[in-house]
PDB file of C-alpha atoms and ligand atoms in Angstrom:
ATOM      1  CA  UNK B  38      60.771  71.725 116.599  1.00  0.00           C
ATOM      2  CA  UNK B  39      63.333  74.671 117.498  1.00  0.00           C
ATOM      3  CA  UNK B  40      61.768  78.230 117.226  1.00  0.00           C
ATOM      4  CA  UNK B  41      62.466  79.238 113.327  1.00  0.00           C
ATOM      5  CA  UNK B  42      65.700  81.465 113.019  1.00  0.00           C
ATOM      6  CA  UNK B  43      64.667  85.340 114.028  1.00  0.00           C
ATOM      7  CA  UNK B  44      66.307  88.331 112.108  1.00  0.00           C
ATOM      8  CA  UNK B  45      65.294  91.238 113.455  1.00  0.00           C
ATOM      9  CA  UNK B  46      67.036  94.648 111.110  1.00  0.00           C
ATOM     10  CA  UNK B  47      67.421  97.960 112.232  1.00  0.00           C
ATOM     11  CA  UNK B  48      67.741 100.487 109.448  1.00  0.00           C
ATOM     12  CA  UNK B  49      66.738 103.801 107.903  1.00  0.00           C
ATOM     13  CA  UNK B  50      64.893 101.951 105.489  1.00  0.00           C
ATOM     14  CA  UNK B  51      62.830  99.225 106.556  1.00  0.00           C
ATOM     15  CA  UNK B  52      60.962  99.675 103.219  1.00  0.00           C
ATOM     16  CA  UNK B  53      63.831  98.010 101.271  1.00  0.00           C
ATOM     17  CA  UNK B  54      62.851  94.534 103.304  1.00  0.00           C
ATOM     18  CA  UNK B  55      62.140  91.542 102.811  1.00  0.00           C
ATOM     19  CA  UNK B  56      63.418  92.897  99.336  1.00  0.00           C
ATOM     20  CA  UNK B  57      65.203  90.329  97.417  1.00  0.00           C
ATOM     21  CA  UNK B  58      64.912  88.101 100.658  1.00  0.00           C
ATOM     22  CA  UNK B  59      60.826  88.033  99.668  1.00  0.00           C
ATOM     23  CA  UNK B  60      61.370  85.842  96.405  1.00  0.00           C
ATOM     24  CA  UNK B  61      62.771  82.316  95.417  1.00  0.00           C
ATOM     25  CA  UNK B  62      64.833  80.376  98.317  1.00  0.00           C
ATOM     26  CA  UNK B  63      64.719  82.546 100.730  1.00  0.00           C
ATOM     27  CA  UNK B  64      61.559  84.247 100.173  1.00  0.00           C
ATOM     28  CA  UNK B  65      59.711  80.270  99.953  1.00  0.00           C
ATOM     29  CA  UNK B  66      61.171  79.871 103.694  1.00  0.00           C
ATOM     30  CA  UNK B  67      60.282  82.872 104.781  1.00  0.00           C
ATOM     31  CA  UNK B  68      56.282  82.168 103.076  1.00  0.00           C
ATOM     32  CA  UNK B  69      56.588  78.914 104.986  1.00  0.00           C
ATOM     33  CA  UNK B  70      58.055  80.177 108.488  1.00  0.00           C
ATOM     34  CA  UNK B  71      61.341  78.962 108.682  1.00  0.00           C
ATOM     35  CA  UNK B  72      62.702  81.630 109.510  1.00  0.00           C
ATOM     36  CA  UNK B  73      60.981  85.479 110.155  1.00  0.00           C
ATOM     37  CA  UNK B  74      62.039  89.070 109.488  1.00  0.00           C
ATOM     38  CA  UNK B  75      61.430  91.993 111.578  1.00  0.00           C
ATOM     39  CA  UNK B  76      62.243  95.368 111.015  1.00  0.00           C
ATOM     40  CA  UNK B  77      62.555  98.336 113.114  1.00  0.00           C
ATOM     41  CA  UNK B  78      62.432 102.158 112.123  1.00  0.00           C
ATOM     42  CA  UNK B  79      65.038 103.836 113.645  1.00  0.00           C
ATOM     43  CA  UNK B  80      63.670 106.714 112.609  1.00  0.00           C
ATOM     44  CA  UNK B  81      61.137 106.336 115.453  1.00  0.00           C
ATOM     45  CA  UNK B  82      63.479 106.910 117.766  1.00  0.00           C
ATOM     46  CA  UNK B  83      64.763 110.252 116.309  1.00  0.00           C
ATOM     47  CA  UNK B  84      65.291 112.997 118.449  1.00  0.00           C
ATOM     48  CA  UNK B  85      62.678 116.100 118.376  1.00  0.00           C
ATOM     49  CA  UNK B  86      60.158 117.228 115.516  1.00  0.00           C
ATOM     50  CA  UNK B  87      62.359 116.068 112.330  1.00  0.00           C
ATOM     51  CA  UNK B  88      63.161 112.951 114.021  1.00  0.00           C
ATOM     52  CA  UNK B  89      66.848 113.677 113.851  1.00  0.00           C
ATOM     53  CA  UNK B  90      68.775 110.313 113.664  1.00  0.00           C
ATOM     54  CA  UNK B  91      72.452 111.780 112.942  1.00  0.00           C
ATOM     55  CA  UNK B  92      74.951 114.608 113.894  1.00  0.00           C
ATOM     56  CA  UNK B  93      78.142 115.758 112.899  1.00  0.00           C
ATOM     57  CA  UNK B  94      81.314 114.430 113.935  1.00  0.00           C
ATOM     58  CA  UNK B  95      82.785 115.389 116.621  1.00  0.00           C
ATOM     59  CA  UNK B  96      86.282 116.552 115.665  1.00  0.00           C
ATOM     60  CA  UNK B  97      84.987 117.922 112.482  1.00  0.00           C
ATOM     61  CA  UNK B  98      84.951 116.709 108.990  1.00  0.00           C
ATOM     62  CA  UNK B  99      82.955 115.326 106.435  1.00  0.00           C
ATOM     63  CA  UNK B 100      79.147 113.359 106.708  1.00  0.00           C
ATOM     64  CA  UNK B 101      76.966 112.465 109.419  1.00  0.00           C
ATOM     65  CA  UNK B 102      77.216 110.231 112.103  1.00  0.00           C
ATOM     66  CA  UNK B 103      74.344 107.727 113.557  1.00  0.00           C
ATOM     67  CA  UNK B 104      73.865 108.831 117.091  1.00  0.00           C
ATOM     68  CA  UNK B 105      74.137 106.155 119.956  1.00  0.00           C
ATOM     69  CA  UNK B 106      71.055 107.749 121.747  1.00  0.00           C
ATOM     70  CA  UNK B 107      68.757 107.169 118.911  1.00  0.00           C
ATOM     71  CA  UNK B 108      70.399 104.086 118.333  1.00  0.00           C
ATOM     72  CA  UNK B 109      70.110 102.471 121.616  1.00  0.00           C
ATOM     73  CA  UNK B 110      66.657 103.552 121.860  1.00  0.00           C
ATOM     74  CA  UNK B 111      65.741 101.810 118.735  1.00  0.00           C
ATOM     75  CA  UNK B 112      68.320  98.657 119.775  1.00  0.00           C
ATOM     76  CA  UNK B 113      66.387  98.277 123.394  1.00  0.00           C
ATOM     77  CA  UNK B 114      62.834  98.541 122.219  1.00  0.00           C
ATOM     78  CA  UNK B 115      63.231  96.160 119.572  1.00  0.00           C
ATOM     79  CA  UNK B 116      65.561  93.039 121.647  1.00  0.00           C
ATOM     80  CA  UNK B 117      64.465  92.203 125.193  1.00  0.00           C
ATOM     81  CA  UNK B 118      67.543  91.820 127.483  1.00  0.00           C
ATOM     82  CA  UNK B 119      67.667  88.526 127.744  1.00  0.00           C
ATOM     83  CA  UNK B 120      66.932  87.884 123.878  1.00  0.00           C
ATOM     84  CA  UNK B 121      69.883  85.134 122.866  1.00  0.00           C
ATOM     85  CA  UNK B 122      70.460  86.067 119.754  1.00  0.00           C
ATOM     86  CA  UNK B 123      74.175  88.119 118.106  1.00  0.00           C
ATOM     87  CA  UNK B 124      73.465  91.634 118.019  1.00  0.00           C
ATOM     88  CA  UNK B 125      75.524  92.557 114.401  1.00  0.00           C
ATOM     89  CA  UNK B 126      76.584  95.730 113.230  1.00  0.00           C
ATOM     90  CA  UNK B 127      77.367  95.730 109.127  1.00  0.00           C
ATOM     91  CA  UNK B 128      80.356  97.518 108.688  1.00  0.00           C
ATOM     92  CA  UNK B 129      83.400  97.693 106.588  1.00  0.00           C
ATOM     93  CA  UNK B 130      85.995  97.536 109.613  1.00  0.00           C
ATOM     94  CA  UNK B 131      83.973  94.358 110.567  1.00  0.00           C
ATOM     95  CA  UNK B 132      85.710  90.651 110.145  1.00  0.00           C
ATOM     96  CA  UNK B 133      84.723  89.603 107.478  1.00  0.00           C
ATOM     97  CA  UNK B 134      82.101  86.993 106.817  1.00  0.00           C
ATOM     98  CA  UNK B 135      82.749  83.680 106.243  1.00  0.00           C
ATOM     99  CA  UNK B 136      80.920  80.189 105.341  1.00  0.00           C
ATOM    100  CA  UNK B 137      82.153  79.398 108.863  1.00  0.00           C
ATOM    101  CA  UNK B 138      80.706  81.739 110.438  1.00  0.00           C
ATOM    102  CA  UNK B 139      77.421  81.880 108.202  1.00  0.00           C
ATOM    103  CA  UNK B 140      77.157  78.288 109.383  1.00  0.00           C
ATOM    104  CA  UNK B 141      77.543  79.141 113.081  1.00  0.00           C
ATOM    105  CA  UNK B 142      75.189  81.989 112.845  1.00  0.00           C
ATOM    106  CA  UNK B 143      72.552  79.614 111.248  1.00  0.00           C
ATOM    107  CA  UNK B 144      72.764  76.727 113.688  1.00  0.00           C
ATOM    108  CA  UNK B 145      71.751  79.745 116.412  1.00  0.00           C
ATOM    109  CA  UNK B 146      68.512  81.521 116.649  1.00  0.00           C
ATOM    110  CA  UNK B 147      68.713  83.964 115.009  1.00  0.00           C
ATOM    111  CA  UNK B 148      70.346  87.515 114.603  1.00  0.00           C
ATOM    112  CA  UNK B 149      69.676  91.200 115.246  1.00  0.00           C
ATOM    113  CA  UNK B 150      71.273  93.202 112.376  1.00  0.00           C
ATOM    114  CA  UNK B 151      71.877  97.388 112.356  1.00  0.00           C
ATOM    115  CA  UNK B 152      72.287  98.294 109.430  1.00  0.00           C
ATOM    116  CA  UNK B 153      74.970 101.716 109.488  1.00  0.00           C
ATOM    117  CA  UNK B 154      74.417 105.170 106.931  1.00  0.00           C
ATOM    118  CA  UNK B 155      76.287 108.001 106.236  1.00  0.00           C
ATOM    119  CA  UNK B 156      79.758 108.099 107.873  1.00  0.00           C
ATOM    120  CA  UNK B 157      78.869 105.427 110.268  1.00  0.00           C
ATOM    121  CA  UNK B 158      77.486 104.975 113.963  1.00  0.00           C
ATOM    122  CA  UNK B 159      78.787 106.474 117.314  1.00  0.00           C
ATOM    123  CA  UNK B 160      81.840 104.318 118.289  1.00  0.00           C
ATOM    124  CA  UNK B 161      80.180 104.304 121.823  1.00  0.00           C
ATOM    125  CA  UNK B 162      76.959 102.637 120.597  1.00  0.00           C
ATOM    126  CA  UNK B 163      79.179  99.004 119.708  1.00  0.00           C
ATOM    127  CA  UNK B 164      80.770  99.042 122.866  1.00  0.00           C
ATOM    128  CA  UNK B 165      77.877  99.802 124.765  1.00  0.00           C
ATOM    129  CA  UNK B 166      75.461  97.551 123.246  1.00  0.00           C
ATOM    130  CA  UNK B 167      77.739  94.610 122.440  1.00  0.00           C
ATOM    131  CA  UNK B 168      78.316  94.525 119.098  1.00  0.00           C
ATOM    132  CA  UNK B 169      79.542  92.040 116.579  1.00  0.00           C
ATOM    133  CA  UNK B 170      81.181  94.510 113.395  1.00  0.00           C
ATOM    134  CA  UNK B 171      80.449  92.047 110.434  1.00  0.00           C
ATOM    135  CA  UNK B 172      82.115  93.166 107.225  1.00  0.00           C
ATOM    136  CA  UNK B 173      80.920  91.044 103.867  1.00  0.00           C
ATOM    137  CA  UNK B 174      84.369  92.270 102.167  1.00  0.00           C
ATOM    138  CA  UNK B 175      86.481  95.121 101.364  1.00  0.00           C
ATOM    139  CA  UNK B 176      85.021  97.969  99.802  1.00  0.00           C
ATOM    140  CA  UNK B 177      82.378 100.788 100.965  1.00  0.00           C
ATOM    141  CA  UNK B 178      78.758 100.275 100.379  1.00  0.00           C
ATOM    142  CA  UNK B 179      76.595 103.291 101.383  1.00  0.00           C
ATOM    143  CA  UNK B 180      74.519 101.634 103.638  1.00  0.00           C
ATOM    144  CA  UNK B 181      74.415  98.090 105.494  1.00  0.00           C
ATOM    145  CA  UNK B 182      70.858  96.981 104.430  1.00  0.00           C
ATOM    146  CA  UNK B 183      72.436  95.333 101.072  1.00  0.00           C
ATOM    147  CA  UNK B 184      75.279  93.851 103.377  1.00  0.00           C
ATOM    148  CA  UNK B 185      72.439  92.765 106.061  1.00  0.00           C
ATOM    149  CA  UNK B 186      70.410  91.132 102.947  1.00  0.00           C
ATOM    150  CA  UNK B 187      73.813  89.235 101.727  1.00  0.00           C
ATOM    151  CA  UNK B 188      74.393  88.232 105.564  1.00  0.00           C
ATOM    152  CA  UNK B 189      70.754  86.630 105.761  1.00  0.00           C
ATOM    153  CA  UNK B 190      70.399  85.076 102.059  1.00  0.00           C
ATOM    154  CA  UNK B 191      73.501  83.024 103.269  1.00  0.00           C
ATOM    155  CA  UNK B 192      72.638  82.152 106.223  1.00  0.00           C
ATOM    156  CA  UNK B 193      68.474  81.622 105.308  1.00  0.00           C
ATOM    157  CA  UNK B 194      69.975  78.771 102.338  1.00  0.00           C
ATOM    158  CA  UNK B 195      71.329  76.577 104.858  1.00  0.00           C
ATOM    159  CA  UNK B 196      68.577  76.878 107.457  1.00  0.00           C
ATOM    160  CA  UNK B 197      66.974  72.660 107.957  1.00  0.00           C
ATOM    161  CA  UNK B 198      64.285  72.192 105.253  1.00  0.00           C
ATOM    162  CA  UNK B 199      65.297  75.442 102.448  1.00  0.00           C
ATOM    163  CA  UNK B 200      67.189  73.724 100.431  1.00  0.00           C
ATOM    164  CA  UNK B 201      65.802  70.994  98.497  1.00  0.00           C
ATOM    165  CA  UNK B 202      68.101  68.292  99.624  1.00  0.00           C
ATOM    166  CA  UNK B 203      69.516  68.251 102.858  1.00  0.00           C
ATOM    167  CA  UNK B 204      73.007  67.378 101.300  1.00  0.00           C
ATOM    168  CA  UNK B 205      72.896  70.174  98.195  1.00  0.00           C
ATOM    169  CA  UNK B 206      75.255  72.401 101.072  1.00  0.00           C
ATOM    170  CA  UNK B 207      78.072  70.380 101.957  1.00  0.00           C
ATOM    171  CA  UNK B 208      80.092  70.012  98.510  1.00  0.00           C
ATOM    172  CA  UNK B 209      79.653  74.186  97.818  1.00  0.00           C
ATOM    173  CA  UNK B 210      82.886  76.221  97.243  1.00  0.00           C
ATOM    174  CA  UNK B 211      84.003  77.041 101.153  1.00  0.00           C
ATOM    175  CA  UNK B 212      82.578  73.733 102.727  1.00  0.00           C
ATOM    176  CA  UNK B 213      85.651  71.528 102.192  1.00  0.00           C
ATOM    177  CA  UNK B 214      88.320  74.877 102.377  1.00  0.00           C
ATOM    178  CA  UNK B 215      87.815  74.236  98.638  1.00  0.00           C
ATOM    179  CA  UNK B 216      86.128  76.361  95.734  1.00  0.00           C
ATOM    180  CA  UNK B 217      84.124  74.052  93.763  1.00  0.00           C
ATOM    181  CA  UNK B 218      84.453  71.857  90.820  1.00  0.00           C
ATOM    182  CA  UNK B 219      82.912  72.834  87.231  1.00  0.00           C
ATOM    183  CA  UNK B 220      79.240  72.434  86.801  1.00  0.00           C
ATOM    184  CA  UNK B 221      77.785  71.027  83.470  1.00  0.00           C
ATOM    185  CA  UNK B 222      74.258  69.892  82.057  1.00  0.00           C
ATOM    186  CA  UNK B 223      72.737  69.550  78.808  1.00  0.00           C
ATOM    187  CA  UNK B 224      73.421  69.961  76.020  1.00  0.00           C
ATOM    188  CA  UNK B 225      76.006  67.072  75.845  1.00  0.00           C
ATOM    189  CA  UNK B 226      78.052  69.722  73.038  1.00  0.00           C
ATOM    190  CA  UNK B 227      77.486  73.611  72.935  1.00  0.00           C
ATOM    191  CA  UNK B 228      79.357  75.329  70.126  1.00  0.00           C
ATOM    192  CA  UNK B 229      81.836  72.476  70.132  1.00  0.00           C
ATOM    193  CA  UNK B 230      82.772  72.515  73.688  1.00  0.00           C
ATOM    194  CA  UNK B 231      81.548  69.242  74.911  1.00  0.00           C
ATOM    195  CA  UNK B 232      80.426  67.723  78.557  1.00  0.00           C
ATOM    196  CA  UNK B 233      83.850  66.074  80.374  1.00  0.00           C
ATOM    197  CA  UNK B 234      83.637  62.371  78.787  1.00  0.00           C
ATOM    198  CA  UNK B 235      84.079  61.500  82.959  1.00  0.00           C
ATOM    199  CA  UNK B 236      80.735  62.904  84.060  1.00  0.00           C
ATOM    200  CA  UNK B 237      78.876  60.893  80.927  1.00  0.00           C
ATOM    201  CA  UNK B 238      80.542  57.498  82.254  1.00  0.00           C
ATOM    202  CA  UNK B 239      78.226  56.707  84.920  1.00  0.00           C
ATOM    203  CA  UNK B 240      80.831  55.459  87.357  1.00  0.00           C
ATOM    204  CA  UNK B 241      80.449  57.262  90.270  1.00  0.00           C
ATOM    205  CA  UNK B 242      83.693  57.038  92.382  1.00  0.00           C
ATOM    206  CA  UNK B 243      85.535  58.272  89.064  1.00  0.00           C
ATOM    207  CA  UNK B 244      83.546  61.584  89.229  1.00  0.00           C
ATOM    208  CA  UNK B 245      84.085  61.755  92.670  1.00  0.00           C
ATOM    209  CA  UNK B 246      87.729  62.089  92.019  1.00  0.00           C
ATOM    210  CA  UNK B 247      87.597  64.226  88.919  1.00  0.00           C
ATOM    211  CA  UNK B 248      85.567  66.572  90.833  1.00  0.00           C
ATOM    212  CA  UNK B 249      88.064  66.527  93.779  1.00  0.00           C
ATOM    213  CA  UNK B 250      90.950  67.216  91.413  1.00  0.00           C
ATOM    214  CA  UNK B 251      89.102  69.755  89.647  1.00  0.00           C
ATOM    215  CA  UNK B 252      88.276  71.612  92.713  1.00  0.00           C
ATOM    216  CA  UNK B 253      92.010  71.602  93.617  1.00  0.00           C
ATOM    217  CA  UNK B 254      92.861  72.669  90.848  1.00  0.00           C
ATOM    218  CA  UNK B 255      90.798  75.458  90.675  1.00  0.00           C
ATOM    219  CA  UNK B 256      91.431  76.462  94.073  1.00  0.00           C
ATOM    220  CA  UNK B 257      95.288  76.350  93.796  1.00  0.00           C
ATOM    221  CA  UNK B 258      94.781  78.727  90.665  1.00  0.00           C
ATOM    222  CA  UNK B 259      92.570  81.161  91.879  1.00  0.00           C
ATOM    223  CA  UNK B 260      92.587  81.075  95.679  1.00  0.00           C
ATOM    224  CA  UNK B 261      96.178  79.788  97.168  1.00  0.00           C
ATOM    225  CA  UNK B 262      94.972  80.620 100.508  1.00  0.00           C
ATOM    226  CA  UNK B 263      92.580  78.470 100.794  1.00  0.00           C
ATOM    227  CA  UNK B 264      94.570  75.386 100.370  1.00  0.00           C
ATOM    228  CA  UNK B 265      97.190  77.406 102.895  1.00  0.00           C
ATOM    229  CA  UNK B 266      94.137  77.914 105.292  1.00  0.00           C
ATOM    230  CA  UNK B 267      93.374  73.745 105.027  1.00  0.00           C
ATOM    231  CA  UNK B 268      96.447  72.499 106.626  1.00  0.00           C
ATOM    232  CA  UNK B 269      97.039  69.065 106.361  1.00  0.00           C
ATOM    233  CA  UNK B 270      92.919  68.601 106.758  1.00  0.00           C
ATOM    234  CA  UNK B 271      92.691  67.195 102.921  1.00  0.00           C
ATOM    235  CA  UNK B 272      89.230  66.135 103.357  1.00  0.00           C
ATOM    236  CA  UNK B 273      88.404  62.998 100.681  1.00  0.00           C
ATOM    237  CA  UNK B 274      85.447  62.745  98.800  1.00  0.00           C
ATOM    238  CA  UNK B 275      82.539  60.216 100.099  1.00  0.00           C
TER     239      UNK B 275
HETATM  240  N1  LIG U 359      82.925 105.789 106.941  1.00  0.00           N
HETATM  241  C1  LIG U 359      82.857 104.356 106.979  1.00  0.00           C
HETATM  242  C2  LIG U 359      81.964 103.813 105.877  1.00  0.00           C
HETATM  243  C3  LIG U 359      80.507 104.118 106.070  1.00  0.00           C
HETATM  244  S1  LIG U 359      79.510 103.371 104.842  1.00  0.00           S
HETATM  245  C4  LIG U 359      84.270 103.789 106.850  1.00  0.00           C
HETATM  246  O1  LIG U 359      85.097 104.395 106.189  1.00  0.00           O
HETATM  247  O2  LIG U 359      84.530 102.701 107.384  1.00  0.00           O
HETATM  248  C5  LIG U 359      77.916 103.413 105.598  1.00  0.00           C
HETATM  249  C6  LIG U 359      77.428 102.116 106.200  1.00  0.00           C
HETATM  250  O3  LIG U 359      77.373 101.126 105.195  1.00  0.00           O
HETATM  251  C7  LIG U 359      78.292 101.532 107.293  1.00  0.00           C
HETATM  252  O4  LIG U 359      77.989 102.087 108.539  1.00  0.00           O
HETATM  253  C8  LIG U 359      77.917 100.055 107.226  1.00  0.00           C
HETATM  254  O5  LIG U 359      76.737  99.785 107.977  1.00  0.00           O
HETATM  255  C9  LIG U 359      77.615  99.853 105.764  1.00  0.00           C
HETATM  256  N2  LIG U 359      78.725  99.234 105.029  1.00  0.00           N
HETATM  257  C10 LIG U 359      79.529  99.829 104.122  1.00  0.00           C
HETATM  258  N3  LIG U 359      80.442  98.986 103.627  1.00  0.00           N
HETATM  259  C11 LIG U 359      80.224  97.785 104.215  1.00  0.00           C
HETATM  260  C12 LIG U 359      80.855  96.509 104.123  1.00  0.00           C
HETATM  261  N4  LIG U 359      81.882  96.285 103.321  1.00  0.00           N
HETATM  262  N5  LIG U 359      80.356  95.511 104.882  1.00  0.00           N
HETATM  263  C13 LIG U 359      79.312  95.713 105.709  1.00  0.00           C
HETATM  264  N6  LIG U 359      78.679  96.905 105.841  1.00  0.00           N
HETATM  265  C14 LIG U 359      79.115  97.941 105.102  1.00  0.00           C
END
């Protein structure tokens, strides 16, 4: 068996992990070692009596800024220099992440996450370490330990052996460029909305395509560019 997938987080706060990441899915895996969580202070590697992690900006203005001193001192004592894995840096000017590249990132070994405060890091820091800016979408949180935690719950779920079956991934919203078809269970009628006749029926290859018409349907109304994104790649239900 492959090593289990490694996160190792830097951040200001190491206190806030595992966190959510401790209970249900991810925290089971975790219990049962397929995958592990590390984190490193960063604060250990502050500069002088108050452990000074952050400046201000050069150029003036407002906030702090993460220095790339501390930070590389906290970076190099926590990843060998021949450790495999993505160094990631959470940030809103990041590419944002997708179920492609949650997948590609899981399939690896792992990932070393720093998790950004105040204004930001040292602009020197990413190009001198090798960092991958990962954004998880467009607005400002005030730190990247809640974008870290979104980054691994994603990626932990689809990790061999976390989910109960193997195939419970491949028909999610994203998987097929498609969001995914409507969800019901019982009770067969709730306040006189009742179950799609279809998915009572028992025939399987006719809720196969009701399912792949609802989730084109849905997509075209609520996410055009997906379907745009798809191409001609219409992928046809098993
Ligand atoms: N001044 C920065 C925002 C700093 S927010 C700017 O305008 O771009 C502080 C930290 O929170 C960042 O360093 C980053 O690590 C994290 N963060 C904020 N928003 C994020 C997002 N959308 N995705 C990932 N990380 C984010």
């Amino acid at each position: 068996m492959s090593p289990p997938f490694a996160a190792t987080v830097l951040t200001l706060y190491p206190e806030m992990f595992p966190g959510p990441l401790g209970l249900s899915l991810a925290g089971d895996a975790l219990a049962r070692g397929l995958w592990t969580l590390k984190t490193k202070d960063i604060r250990d590697h502050g500069i002088g009596r108050h452990r000074a992690v952050d400046d201000t900006p050069a150029g003036g203005g407002p906030g702090m800024v993460l220095r790339c001193d501390v930070l590389a001192a906290a970076l190099d004592a926590a990843v060998a220099g021949d450790d495999p894995r993505p160094k990631l840096l959470m940030s809103p000017r990041g590419k944002s992440l997708t179920q492609a590249r949650v997948r590609e990132l899981a399939a690896g070994p792992g990932a070393v996450i720093v998790c950004g405060r105040f204004e930001g890091v040292d602009e020197r820091l990413i190009a001198g370490r090798g960092l991958e800016e990962v954004s998880i979408g467009d607005y400002v949180l005030s730190g990247g330990e809640i974008a870290a935690m979104v980054l691994l719950d994603s990626c932990v779920r689809l990790l061999p052996g976390v989910m109960g079956k193997d195939a419970s991934g491949a028909e999610e919203s994203f998987e097929a460029g498609l969001l995914e078809y409507p969800h019901y269970t019982r009770p067969r009628d709730w306040e006189g909305r009742a179950i799609p006749e279809v998915l009572l029926g028992g025939d399987h290859a006719a809720v196969a395509r009701w399912r792949q018409a609802e989730a084109k349907r849905i997509t075209a109304a609520r996410r055009p560019d997906l379907l745009k994104d798809r191409g001609g790649d219409i992928k046809e239900p098993r």
